[in-house]
Amino acid sequence: MRSRLLLSAALAVSAALTTSAGAVTTLNVFMGSQQRPEVFQPLFDRFQAANPDIKVKIETGGATSEAQNQYLTTVLAARDDTLDIFLIDVVRTATFAAAGWAEPLNGYISGVNSYLGSFLPGPVSAATYGGKLYAMPAFTDAQFLYYRKDLLTKYKLPVPKTWDELTATAAKIQKGEGGKMQGFNFQGAPIEGTVCNFLETLWTGGGDASNVNSAAGKQGLGFLVNSVKSRLSPAASAEIKTDDSRQQFQAGDVAMGLNWSYAWAHFQGNSPQPTTVKGNVGVAPLPSFGKNASATCTGGWEWGVNAYGNHKKEAVKLLQFMSSVNIQRDMAVNGAYLPVRKSLYSDPKVLAANPHFKALYPVVLKARPRPVTPNYPKVSEIIRNNVSAAVAGSKTVDSALSDMQRDLAPLLK
């Protein structure tokens, strides 16, 4: 009898230990390599320290928004529950929501409307579909004009406010510097950044995505194509991706270029590659054509919760931690990420690390969304492929815009 009691006690202890071990939940978080997982890991470590019953494991993959989306589409279409959380481009929300891949978050957050009141409206709008919140804004973004302050000073030139002024400024600097200096750098590869570059030239000419085969469309796409033809921009611009632009500017080979906010930290030395431009970089709103207003794309990334996952409550807890004031402040200070909380654009620590954030705040507030539709993957493909073909010279501007208009029309009704 005594031996049976001892055995029962031993089994009870073993079961208790097993239950205790099983109580630790592991959240598998997917993000792309370009989102700098090394910035997020210390933040996840802090969450784990405060929540010892939850562990966070990062899975990385895909160097572009398109590559990451392709992977997630494959995983989620198979109703795979392996991933708990995924970081997605702001343009993906409608697609993921309509497909049933992203879990609506409203029921997990008490007083969700009040909670979101301190966030920037743009990121919240991008995370919402059909009146429901399908993602938690991680950080926002927009494209800006980066320029070499030292070169503008050297040639006594102002920051250009129109695309024509940019062309003249770039030409003068390029002629004076010689060598491999690029006057103007943009993204022309068939990627999401190229969609934004085209839409920005379209919008700043008074155009709209619903009518790309227009005078504004010809002016905008023509500007990009002519920049390559005139050699202000590299001959290989049709192959340049976002991070290629960042690295070329950082190496000191670019006078002016278009990029997202993440590039700033790299330019200042917080980067795997050396920088030759630290302290010599300025940031400004994008130029426009004539008297039209400046315009930029709403960018940024959002945290989605896998609708097929098994740890949704814990996942939302992590997402609320990541969107808290303190964590958003740390992301801005240490990673130069544009915060999703309005108050941080006047925060002393944030502005000490990123003095340009104060000037960029109005730009971020007025950033324009790309077409919001579950068909966006196809919309993006049509725009980026035609723009890249025109920049490469394999299509004329007219034929690229004509093909774009024909294919976009049924998708943007």
mmCIF file of C-alpha atoms in Angstrom:
data_model
loop_
_atom_site.group_PDB
_atom_site.id
_atom_site.type_symbol
_atom_site.label_atom_id
_atom_site.label_comp_id
_atom_site.label_asym_id
_atom_site.label_seq_id
_atom_site.Cartn_x
_atom_site.Cartn_y
_atom_site.Cartn_z
ATOM 1 C CA MET A 1 0.000 0.000 0.000
ATOM 2 C CA ARG A 2 2.806 2.374 0.923
ATOM 3 C CA SER A 3 4.539 1.732 -2.413
ATOM 4 C CA ARG A 4 1.276 2.417 -4.275
ATOM 5 C CA LEU A 5 0.837 5.699 -2.408
ATOM 6 C CA LEU A 6 4.400 6.700 -3.197
ATOM 7 C CA LEU A 7 3.861 5.798 -6.847
ATOM 8 C CA SER A 8 0.618 7.812 -6.947
ATOM 9 C CA ALA A 9 2.363 10.770 -5.350
ATOM 10 C CA ALA A 10 5.221 10.534 -7.831
ATOM 11 C CA LEU A 11 2.778 10.469 -10.742
ATOM 12 C CA ALA A 12 0.914 13.441 -9.310
ATOM 13 C CA VAL A 13 4.156 15.423 -9.031
ATOM 14 C CA SER A 14 5.097 14.435 -12.567
ATOM 15 C CA ALA A 15 1.692 15.503 -13.844
ATOM 16 C CA ALA A 16 1.986 18.815 -12.012
ATOM 17 C CA LEU A 17 5.393 19.426 -13.532
ATOM 18 C CA THR A 18 4.076 18.532 -16.981
ATOM 19 C CA THR A 19 1.127 20.875 -16.510
ATOM 20 C CA SER A 20 3.470 23.623 -15.336
ATOM 21 C CA ALA A 21 5.761 23.113 -18.316
ATOM 22 C CA GLY A 22 2.772 23.032 -20.638
ATOM 23 C CA ALA A 23 1.530 26.339 -19.273
ATOM 24 C CA VAL A 24 4.286 28.172 -21.121
ATOM 25 C CA THR A 25 2.865 29.442 -24.408
ATOM 26 C CA THR A 26 5.188 30.033 -27.342
ATOM 27 C CA LEU A 27 4.130 32.746 -29.792
ATOM 28 C CA ASN A 28 5.624 32.321 -33.247
ATOM 29 C CA VAL A 29 6.034 35.756 -34.840
ATOM 30 C CA PHE A 30 6.786 36.154 -38.555
ATOM 31 C CA MET A 31 8.493 39.246 -39.954
ATOM 32 C CA GLY A 32 10.673 40.064 -42.911
ATOM 33 C CA SER A 33 14.420 40.472 -42.679
ATOM 34 C CA GLN A 34 14.131 44.125 -43.784
ATOM 35 C CA GLN A 35 12.050 44.902 -40.683
ATOM 36 C CA ARG A 36 15.238 44.501 -38.622
ATOM 37 C CA PRO A 37 14.361 41.660 -36.221
ATOM 38 C CA GLU A 38 17.390 42.680 -34.160
ATOM 39 C CA VAL A 39 15.492 45.824 -33.116
ATOM 40 C CA PHE A 40 12.436 43.825 -32.070
ATOM 41 C CA GLN A 41 14.186 41.017 -30.199
ATOM 42 C CA PRO A 42 15.120 43.128 -27.111
ATOM 43 C CA LEU A 43 11.509 44.339 -26.939
ATOM 44 C CA PHE A 44 10.203 40.787 -27.079
ATOM 45 C CA ASP A 45 12.707 39.908 -24.343
ATOM 46 C CA ARG A 46 11.194 42.619 -22.138
ATOM 47 C CA PHE A 47 7.719 41.221 -22.770
ATOM 48 C CA GLN A 48 8.893 37.731 -21.824
ATOM 49 C CA ALA A 49 10.444 39.012 -18.607
ATOM 50 C CA ALA A 50 7.119 40.592 -17.633
ATOM 51 C CA ASN A 51 5.165 37.535 -18.801
ATOM 52 C CA PRO A 52 7.206 34.429 -17.915
ATOM 53 C CA ASP A 53 4.364 32.165 -19.071
ATOM 54 C CA ILE A 54 4.762 33.426 -22.662
ATOM 55 C CA LYS A 55 7.780 32.996 -24.912
ATOM 56 C CA VAL A 56 8.243 34.756 -28.229
ATOM 57 C CA LYS A 57 10.018 33.151 -31.157
ATOM 58 C CA ILE A 58 10.844 35.149 -34.303
ATOM 59 C CA GLU A 59 10.666 33.584 -37.741
ATOM 60 C CA THR A 60 12.100 35.682 -40.568
ATOM 61 C CA GLY A 61 11.717 35.418 -44.294
ATOM 62 C CA GLY A 62 11.426 37.491 -47.442
ATOM 63 C CA ALA A 63 13.437 40.606 -48.194
ATOM 64 C CA THR A 64 10.519 42.466 -49.779
ATOM 65 C CA SER A 65 6.850 43.044 -49.039
ATOM 66 C CA GLU A 66 5.972 40.862 -52.032
ATOM 67 C CA ALA A 67 8.134 37.927 -50.917
ATOM 68 C CA GLN A 68 6.736 38.064 -47.390
ATOM 69 C CA ASN A 69 3.173 38.212 -48.709
ATOM 70 C CA GLN A 70 3.752 35.243 -50.985
ATOM 71 C CA TYR A 71 4.966 33.146 -48.055
ATOM 72 C CA LEU A 72 2.108 34.163 -45.763
ATOM 73 C CA THR A 73 -0.457 33.576 -48.495
ATOM 74 C CA THR A 74 0.792 30.013 -48.903
ATOM 75 C CA VAL A 75 0.794 29.322 -45.158
ATOM 76 C CA LEU A 76 -2.573 30.876 -44.346
ATOM 77 C CA ALA A 77 -4.388 29.516 -47.395
ATOM 78 C CA ALA A 78 -3.539 26.088 -45.983
ATOM 79 C CA ARG A 79 -5.129 27.112 -42.632
ATOM 80 C CA ASP A 80 -1.799 26.487 -40.942
ATOM 81 C CA ASP A 81 -1.804 27.318 -37.226
ATOM 82 C CA THR A 82 1.994 27.391 -36.810
ATOM 83 C CA LEU A 83 2.313 31.178 -36.922
ATOM 84 C CA ASP A 84 0.534 33.166 -34.237
ATOM 85 C CA ILE A 85 1.398 36.696 -35.337
ATOM 86 C CA PHE A 86 2.592 38.126 -38.629
ATOM 87 C CA LEU A 87 3.867 41.545 -39.628
ATOM 88 C CA ILE A 88 2.177 42.737 -42.820
ATOM 89 C CA ASP A 89 2.419 45.755 -45.082
ATOM 90 C CA VAL A 90 -0.440 48.238 -44.558
ATOM 91 C CA VAL A 91 -1.786 47.445 -48.034
ATOM 92 C CA ARG A 92 -2.504 43.807 -47.065
ATOM 93 C CA THR A 93 -5.227 44.311 -44.436
ATOM 94 C CA ALA A 94 -8.230 44.188 -46.760
ATOM 95 C CA THR A 95 -6.930 41.075 -48.507
ATOM 96 C CA PHE A 96 -6.180 39.190 -45.279
ATOM 97 C CA ALA A 97 -9.489 40.222 -43.721
ATOM 98 C CA ALA A 98 -11.583 39.269 -46.755
ATOM 99 C CA ALA A 99 -9.819 35.907 -46.967
ATOM 100 C CA GLY A 100 -10.520 35.171 -43.300
ATOM 101 C CA TRP A 101 -6.833 34.868 -42.431
ATOM 102 C CA ALA A 102 -6.621 37.724 -39.896
ATOM 103 C CA GLU A 103 -8.512 37.548 -36.617
ATOM 104 C CA PRO A 104 -10.732 40.591 -35.830
ATOM 105 C CA LEU A 105 -9.302 42.197 -32.694
ATOM 106 C CA ASN A 106 -12.292 44.197 -31.427
ATOM 107 C CA GLY A 107 -13.463 41.479 -29.045
ATOM 108 C CA TYR A 108 -10.043 41.158 -27.406
ATOM 109 C CA ILE A 109 -9.520 44.839 -26.543
ATOM 110 C CA SER A 110 -11.704 46.494 -23.924
ATOM 111 C CA GLY A 111 -12.977 49.893 -25.092
ATOM 112 C CA VAL A 112 -11.255 49.509 -28.448
ATOM 113 C CA ASN A 113 -12.411 52.866 -29.856
ATOM 114 C CA SER A 114 -11.137 54.767 -26.818
ATOM 115 C CA TYR A 115 -7.923 52.747 -26.894
ATOM 116 C CA LEU A 116 -7.269 53.700 -30.515
ATOM 117 C CA GLY A 117 -8.032 57.379 -29.921
ATOM 118 C CA SER A 118 -4.397 58.200 -29.172
ATOM 119 C CA PHE A 119 -3.179 56.589 -32.401
ATOM 120 C CA LEU A 120 -2.618 58.344 -35.706
ATOM 121 C CA PRO A 121 -5.771 58.021 -37.825
ATOM 122 C CA GLY A 122 -3.924 56.789 -40.915
ATOM 123 C CA PRO A 123 -2.491 53.589 -39.412
ATOM 124 C CA VAL A 124 -5.807 52.819 -37.676
ATOM 125 C CA SER A 125 -7.702 53.286 -40.933
ATOM 126 C CA ALA A 126 -5.226 51.028 -42.720
ATOM 127 C CA ALA A 127 -5.733 48.346 -40.053
ATOM 128 C CA THR A 128 -9.530 48.487 -40.348
ATOM 129 C CA TYR A 129 -11.754 46.688 -42.831
ATOM 130 C CA GLY A 130 -15.532 46.543 -42.874
ATOM 131 C CA GLY A 131 -15.691 48.508 -39.632
ATOM 132 C CA LYS A 132 -13.551 46.002 -37.706
ATOM 133 C CA LEU A 133 -9.945 46.202 -36.539
ATOM 134 C CA TYR A 134 -8.037 43.371 -38.209
ATOM 135 C CA ALA A 135 -4.511 44.388 -37.244
ATOM 136 C CA MET A 136 -2.585 46.385 -34.665
ATOM 137 C CA PRO A 137 -0.506 49.237 -36.107
ATOM 138 C CA ALA A 138 3.178 48.463 -35.506
ATOM 139 C CA PHE A 139 4.759 51.592 -36.976
ATOM 140 C CA THR A 140 3.757 54.036 -39.649
ATOM 141 C CA ASP A 141 5.740 55.367 -42.555
ATOM 142 C CA ALA A 142 5.750 57.573 -45.604
ATOM 143 C CA GLN A 143 8.152 58.288 -48.410
ATOM 144 C CA PHE A 144 10.275 61.413 -48.223
ATOM 145 C CA LEU A 145 12.895 63.208 -50.251
ATOM 146 C CA TYR A 146 16.344 62.587 -48.790
ATOM 147 C CA TYR A 147 19.030 65.007 -49.896
ATOM 148 C CA ARG A 148 22.663 65.751 -49.237
ATOM 149 C CA LYS A 149 22.771 68.947 -47.176
ATOM 150 C CA ASP A 150 26.499 69.324 -47.777
ATOM 151 C CA LEU A 151 26.109 69.208 -51.554
ATOM 152 C CA LEU A 152 23.237 71.691 -51.627
ATOM 153 C CA THR A 153 25.348 74.023 -49.493
ATOM 154 C CA LYS A 154 28.403 73.503 -51.696
ATOM 155 C CA TYR A 155 26.501 74.502 -54.840
ATOM 156 C CA LYS A 156 24.352 77.115 -53.061
ATOM 157 C CA LEU A 157 21.093 75.411 -53.979
ATOM 158 C CA PRO A 158 17.770 75.340 -52.074
ATOM 159 C CA VAL A 159 15.844 72.176 -51.322
ATOM 160 C CA PRO A 160 13.709 71.602 -54.440
ATOM 161 C CA LYS A 161 9.960 72.025 -54.056
ATOM 162 C CA THR A 162 8.995 70.972 -57.569
ATOM 163 C CA TRP A 163 10.101 68.047 -59.717
ATOM 164 C CA ASP A 164 11.442 70.491 -62.299
ATOM 165 C CA GLU A 165 13.574 72.143 -59.609
ATOM 166 C CA LEU A 166 14.782 68.697 -58.542
ATOM 167 C CA THR A 167 15.837 67.903 -62.107
ATOM 168 C CA ALA A 168 17.814 71.135 -62.419
ATOM 169 C CA THR A 169 19.372 70.749 -58.959
ATOM 170 C CA ALA A 170 20.327 67.127 -59.576
ATOM 171 C CA ALA A 171 21.887 67.961 -62.927
ATOM 172 C CA LYS A 172 24.015 70.751 -61.469
ATOM 173 C CA ILE A 173 25.308 68.605 -58.587
ATOM 174 C CA GLN A 174 25.944 65.631 -60.839
ATOM 175 C CA LYS A 175 27.920 67.734 -63.281
ATOM 176 C CA GLY A 176 29.966 69.311 -60.516
ATOM 177 C CA GLU A 177 30.713 66.066 -58.663
ATOM 178 C CA GLY A 178 31.317 63.847 -61.682
ATOM 179 C CA GLY A 179 32.284 60.230 -61.176
ATOM 180 C CA LYS A 180 29.483 57.881 -60.209
ATOM 181 C CA MET A 181 27.337 60.474 -58.451
ATOM 182 C CA GLN A 182 23.623 59.922 -59.086
ATOM 183 C CA GLY A 183 21.543 63.052 -59.291
ATOM 184 C CA PHE A 184 18.289 61.319 -58.386
ATOM 185 C CA ASN A 185 17.550 57.818 -57.125
ATOM 186 C CA PHE A 186 14.165 56.082 -57.044
ATOM 187 C CA GLN A 187 12.798 52.551 -57.037
ATOM 188 C CA GLY A 188 11.971 51.115 -60.461
ATOM 189 C CA ALA A 189 12.052 47.362 -59.852
ATOM 190 C CA PRO A 190 8.683 45.531 -59.922
ATOM 191 C CA ILE A 191 8.138 46.016 -56.164
ATOM 192 C CA GLU A 192 5.765 47.909 -53.873
ATOM 193 C CA GLY A 193 8.117 50.888 -53.554
ATOM 194 C CA THR A 194 7.803 51.431 -57.289
ATOM 195 C CA VAL A 195 4.011 51.532 -56.984
ATOM 196 C CA CYS A 196 4.439 54.340 -54.454
ATOM 197 C CA ASN A 197 6.960 56.257 -56.543
ATOM 198 C CA PHE A 198 4.563 56.253 -59.475
ATOM 199 C CA LEU A 199 1.473 57.157 -57.420
ATOM 200 C CA GLU A 200 3.375 60.024 -55.801
ATOM 201 C CA THR A 201 4.314 61.533 -59.158
ATOM 202 C CA LEU A 202 0.722 60.951 -60.306
ATOM 203 C CA TRP A 203 -0.802 62.589 -57.207
ATOM 204 C CA THR A 204 1.617 65.521 -57.214
ATOM 205 C CA GLY A 205 0.503 66.213 -60.770
ATOM 206 C CA GLY A 206 -3.142 66.331 -59.728
ATOM 207 C CA GLY A 207 -3.958 62.796 -60.899
ATOM 208 C CA ASP A 208 -5.657 59.790 -59.350
ATOM 209 C CA ALA A 209 -5.201 56.014 -59.516
ATOM 210 C CA SER A 210 -8.636 55.596 -61.094
ATOM 211 C CA ASN A 211 -7.362 57.375 -64.227
ATOM 212 C CA VAL A 212 -3.683 56.685 -64.795
ATOM 213 C CA ASN A 213 -3.829 57.078 -68.580
ATOM 214 C CA SER A 214 -4.135 60.832 -68.247
ATOM 215 C CA ALA A 215 -2.063 63.973 -68.598
ATOM 216 C CA ALA A 216 -0.998 63.610 -64.948
ATOM 217 C CA GLY A 217 -0.064 59.963 -65.514
ATOM 218 C CA LYS A 218 2.031 60.786 -68.565
ATOM 219 C CA GLN A 219 3.738 63.620 -66.717
ATOM 220 C CA GLY A 220 4.519 61.463 -63.683
ATOM 221 C CA LEU A 221 5.708 58.305 -65.412
ATOM 222 C CA GLY A 222 7.439 60.433 -68.038
ATOM 223 C CA PHE A 223 9.417 62.163 -65.292
ATOM 224 C CA LEU A 224 10.741 58.844 -63.966
ATOM 225 C CA VAL A 225 11.554 57.525 -67.438
ATOM 226 C CA ASN A 226 13.245 60.771 -68.520
ATOM 227 C CA SER A 227 15.351 60.792 -65.344
ATOM 228 C CA VAL A 228 16.900 57.540 -66.544
ATOM 229 C CA LYS A 229 17.190 58.653 -70.173
ATOM 230 C CA SER A 230 18.971 61.864 -69.136
ATOM 231 C CA ARG A 231 21.257 59.846 -66.830
ATOM 232 C CA LEU A 232 20.240 61.732 -63.706
ATOM 233 C CA SER A 233 19.200 58.297 -62.471
ATOM 234 C CA PRO A 234 21.070 55.008 -62.990
ATOM 235 C CA ALA A 235 20.620 53.071 -66.218
ATOM 236 C CA ALA A 236 19.680 50.078 -64.048
ATOM 237 C CA SER A 237 16.854 51.922 -62.228
ATOM 238 C CA ALA A 238 14.369 49.271 -63.360
ATOM 239 C CA GLU A 239 16.238 46.844 -61.097
ATOM 240 C CA ILE A 240 16.600 49.108 -58.052
ATOM 241 C CA LYS A 241 14.696 48.036 -54.927
ATOM 242 C CA THR A 242 14.081 50.017 -51.761
ATOM 243 C CA ASP A 243 17.104 48.819 -49.850
ATOM 244 C CA ASP A 244 19.317 49.211 -52.932
ATOM 245 C CA SER A 245 18.381 52.894 -52.869
ATOM 246 C CA ARG A 246 19.221 53.085 -49.181
ATOM 247 C CA GLN A 247 22.626 51.457 -49.578
ATOM 248 C CA GLN A 248 23.596 53.585 -52.596
ATOM 249 C CA PHE A 249 22.666 56.806 -50.801
ATOM 250 C CA GLN A 250 24.475 55.626 -47.683
ATOM 251 C CA ALA A 251 27.621 54.949 -49.712
ATOM 252 C CA GLY A 252 27.697 58.602 -50.787
ATOM 253 C CA ASP A 253 26.682 57.971 -54.400
ATOM 254 C CA VAL A 254 23.344 59.841 -54.440
ATOM 255 C CA ALA A 255 22.559 63.559 -54.273
ATOM 256 C CA MET A 256 18.793 63.145 -53.815
ATOM 257 C CA GLY A 257 16.552 60.123 -53.528
ATOM 258 C CA LEU A 258 13.172 58.759 -52.467
ATOM 259 C CA ASN A 259 12.928 56.438 -49.496
ATOM 260 C CA TRP A 260 11.063 55.545 -46.332
ATOM 261 C CA SER A 261 11.794 56.681 -42.790
ATOM 262 C CA TYR A 262 13.785 53.555 -41.900
ATOM 263 C CA ALA A 263 16.676 54.821 -44.026
ATOM 264 C CA TRP A 264 17.439 57.664 -41.605
ATOM 265 C CA ALA A 265 18.898 55.443 -38.877
ATOM 266 C CA HIS A 266 21.099 53.702 -41.438
ATOM 267 C CA PHE A 267 22.396 57.013 -42.753
ATOM 268 C CA GLN A 268 23.339 58.057 -39.226
ATOM 269 C CA GLY A 269 25.425 54.926 -38.615
ATOM 270 C CA ASN A 270 22.910 52.507 -37.074
ATOM 271 C CA SER A 271 23.448 50.050 -39.900
ATOM 272 C CA PRO A 272 25.282 46.842 -40.836
ATOM 273 C CA GLN A 273 26.993 48.769 -43.649
ATOM 274 C CA PRO A 274 29.301 51.751 -43.161
ATOM 275 C CA THR A 275 27.917 55.197 -43.914
ATOM 276 C CA THR A 276 29.716 58.115 -45.512
ATOM 277 C CA VAL A 277 26.830 60.580 -45.130
ATOM 278 C CA LYS A 278 26.326 60.823 -41.363
ATOM 279 C CA GLY A 279 25.368 64.385 -40.415
ATOM 280 C CA ASN A 280 24.990 65.434 -44.057
ATOM 281 C CA VAL A 281 21.466 64.197 -44.755
ATOM 282 C CA GLY A 282 18.323 66.301 -44.928
ATOM 283 C CA VAL A 283 14.701 65.172 -45.249
ATOM 284 C CA ALA A 284 11.866 67.042 -46.948
ATOM 285 C CA PRO A 285 8.350 66.521 -48.316
ATOM 286 C CA LEU A 286 8.220 65.210 -51.870
ATOM 287 C CA PRO A 287 8.261 67.825 -54.629
ATOM 288 C CA SER A 288 5.233 68.405 -56.844
ATOM 289 C CA PHE A 289 4.470 69.493 -60.384
ATOM 290 C CA GLY A 290 3.688 73.178 -60.696
ATOM 291 C CA LYS A 291 1.405 74.463 -57.966
ATOM 292 C CA ASN A 292 0.002 71.076 -56.966
ATOM 293 C CA ALA A 293 0.378 69.945 -53.362
ATOM 294 C CA SER A 294 3.043 67.549 -52.179
ATOM 295 C CA ALA A 295 1.794 64.000 -51.627
ATOM 296 C CA THR A 296 3.239 60.797 -50.246
ATOM 297 C CA CYS A 297 2.071 57.220 -49.704
ATOM 298 C CA THR A 298 0.897 55.980 -46.344
ATOM 299 C CA GLY A 299 3.271 53.213 -45.424
ATOM 300 C CA GLY A 300 4.172 51.194 -42.403
ATOM 301 C CA TRP A 301 3.476 47.735 -41.073
ATOM 302 C CA GLU A 302 0.872 46.081 -38.899
ATOM 303 C CA TRP A 303 0.655 43.087 -36.601
ATOM 304 C CA GLY A 304 -1.936 40.531 -37.651
ATOM 305 C CA VAL A 305 -3.161 37.605 -35.550
ATOM 306 C CA ASN A 306 -3.571 34.271 -37.329
ATOM 307 C CA ALA A 307 -7.286 33.422 -37.439
ATOM 308 C CA TYR A 308 -6.297 29.742 -37.300
ATOM 309 C CA GLY A 309 -3.869 30.169 -34.406
ATOM 310 C CA ASN A 310 -4.258 28.636 -30.974
ATOM 311 C CA HIS A 311 -2.986 31.496 -28.811
ATOM 312 C CA LYS A 312 -5.020 34.521 -29.859
ATOM 313 C CA LYS A 313 -5.502 36.021 -26.402
ATOM 314 C CA GLU A 314 -1.750 35.865 -25.676
ATOM 315 C CA ALA A 315 -1.017 37.227 -29.151
ATOM 316 C CA VAL A 316 -3.191 40.303 -28.587
ATOM 317 C CA LYS A 317 -1.504 40.842 -25.228
ATOM 318 C CA LEU A 318 1.863 41.021 -27.007
ATOM 319 C CA LEU A 319 0.479 43.384 -29.645
ATOM 320 C CA GLN A 320 -0.872 45.780 -27.027
ATOM 321 C CA PHE A 321 2.540 45.709 -25.352
ATOM 322 C CA MET A 322 4.212 46.539 -28.680
ATOM 323 C CA SER A 323 1.854 49.457 -29.273
ATOM 324 C CA SER A 324 2.282 50.921 -25.780
ATOM 325 C CA VAL A 325 3.778 54.387 -25.349
ATOM 326 C CA ASN A 326 7.037 53.146 -23.830
ATOM 327 C CA ILE A 327 7.707 50.544 -26.514
ATOM 328 C CA GLN A 328 6.734 52.897 -29.327
ATOM 329 C CA ARG A 329 9.139 55.444 -27.838
ATOM 330 C CA ASP A 330 11.964 52.898 -27.750
ATOM 331 C CA MET A 331 11.299 51.887 -31.360
ATOM 332 C CA ALA A 332 11.500 55.525 -32.427
ATOM 333 C CA VAL A 333 14.653 56.271 -30.414
ATOM 334 C CA ASN A 334 16.556 53.078 -31.225
ATOM 335 C CA GLY A 335 15.231 52.266 -34.676
ATOM 336 C CA ALA A 336 13.981 55.601 -36.101
ATOM 337 C CA TYR A 337 10.562 54.030 -36.658
ATOM 338 C CA LEU A 338 7.757 56.561 -37.033
ATOM 339 C CA PRO A 339 5.462 55.968 -34.033
ATOM 340 C CA VAL A 340 1.754 55.234 -34.373
ATOM 341 C CA ARG A 341 0.940 57.286 -31.255
ATOM 342 C CA LYS A 342 0.399 61.012 -31.803
ATOM 343 C CA SER A 343 1.929 62.158 -28.511
ATOM 344 C CA LEU A 344 5.376 60.812 -29.379
ATOM 345 C CA TYR A 345 5.931 63.353 -32.155
ATOM 346 C CA SER A 346 6.471 65.951 -29.430
ATOM 347 C CA ASP A 347 8.265 63.612 -27.026
ATOM 348 C CA PRO A 348 11.696 65.046 -25.984
ATOM 349 C CA LYS A 349 13.513 61.709 -26.171
ATOM 350 C CA VAL A 350 12.076 60.891 -29.585
ATOM 351 C CA LEU A 351 12.940 64.322 -30.989
ATOM 352 C CA ALA A 352 16.449 64.222 -29.505
ATOM 353 C CA ALA A 353 17.105 61.042 -31.486
ATOM 354 C CA ASN A 354 15.093 62.094 -34.546
ATOM 355 C CA PRO A 355 14.847 65.891 -34.752
ATOM 356 C CA HIS A 356 13.351 65.621 -38.239
ATOM 357 C CA PHE A 357 10.241 63.846 -36.868
ATOM 358 C CA LYS A 358 8.679 67.156 -35.840
ATOM 359 C CA ALA A 359 8.876 68.501 -39.386
ATOM 360 C CA LEU A 360 7.685 65.206 -40.857
ATOM 361 C CA TYR A 361 4.608 64.934 -38.638
ATOM 362 C CA PRO A 362 2.380 67.039 -40.942
ATOM 363 C CA VAL A 363 3.589 64.947 -43.906
ATOM 364 C CA VAL A 364 2.676 61.718 -42.141
ATOM 365 C CA LEU A 365 -0.756 63.073 -41.189
ATOM 366 C CA LYS A 366 -1.521 63.939 -44.833
ATOM 367 C CA ALA A 367 -0.107 60.757 -46.375
ATOM 368 C CA ARG A 368 -2.454 59.144 -48.892
ATOM 369 C CA PRO A 369 -3.447 55.477 -49.011
ATOM 370 C CA ARG A 370 -2.897 53.269 -51.987
ATOM 371 C CA PRO A 371 -6.164 51.865 -53.417
ATOM 372 C CA VAL A 372 -7.974 50.048 -50.579
ATOM 373 C CA THR A 373 -9.387 46.832 -52.000
ATOM 374 C CA PRO A 374 -9.150 43.065 -51.440
ATOM 375 C CA ASN A 375 -7.871 43.035 -55.044
ATOM 376 C CA TYR A 376 -4.837 45.089 -54.061
ATOM 377 C CA PRO A 377 -2.236 42.362 -54.802
ATOM 378 C CA LYS A 378 -3.387 42.392 -58.436
ATOM 379 C CA VAL A 379 -3.598 46.196 -58.489
ATOM 380 C CA SER A 380 -0.028 46.410 -57.224
ATOM 381 C CA GLU A 381 1.200 43.845 -59.738
ATOM 382 C CA ILE A 382 -0.336 45.755 -62.644
ATOM 383 C CA ILE A 383 1.157 49.088 -61.598
ATOM 384 C CA ARG A 384 4.638 47.915 -60.630
ATOM 385 C CA ASN A 385 5.136 45.707 -63.693
ATOM 386 C CA ASN A 386 4.081 48.418 -66.142
ATOM 387 C CA VAL A 387 6.080 51.155 -64.416
ATOM 388 C CA SER A 388 9.179 48.965 -64.269
ATOM 389 C CA ALA A 389 8.799 48.069 -67.948
ATOM 390 C CA ALA A 390 8.583 51.744 -68.900
ATOM 391 C CA VAL A 391 11.621 52.617 -66.758
ATOM 392 C CA ALA A 392 13.524 49.732 -68.388
ATOM 393 C CA GLY A 393 12.566 50.977 -71.844
ATOM 394 C CA SER A 394 10.752 47.793 -72.848
ATOM 395 C CA LYS A 395 7.461 49.704 -73.004
ATOM 396 C CA THR A 396 6.725 53.269 -73.991
ATOM 397 C CA VAL A 397 5.120 55.555 -71.435
ATOM 398 C CA ASP A 398 1.919 55.612 -73.485
ATOM 399 C CA SER A 399 1.651 51.838 -73.850
ATOM 400 C CA ALA A 400 2.477 51.249 -70.179
ATOM 401 C CA LEU A 401 -0.259 53.663 -69.069
ATOM 402 C CA SER A 402 -2.752 52.288 -71.593
ATOM 403 C CA ASP A 403 -2.169 48.708 -70.413
ATOM 404 C CA MET A 404 -2.321 49.844 -66.790
ATOM 405 C CA GLN A 405 -5.643 51.627 -67.261
ATOM 406 C CA ARG A 406 -7.198 48.682 -69.112
ATOM 407 C CA ASP A 407 -6.240 46.165 -66.388
ATOM 408 C CA LEU A 408 -6.972 48.391 -63.394
ATOM 409 C CA ALA A 409 -10.432 49.517 -64.487
ATOM 410 C CA PRO A 410 -12.344 46.343 -63.513
ATOM 411 C CA LEU A 411 -10.498 46.112 -60.190
ATOM 412 C CA LEU A 412 -11.116 49.704 -59.048
ATOM 413 C CA LYS A 413 -14.829 49.960 -59.792
#
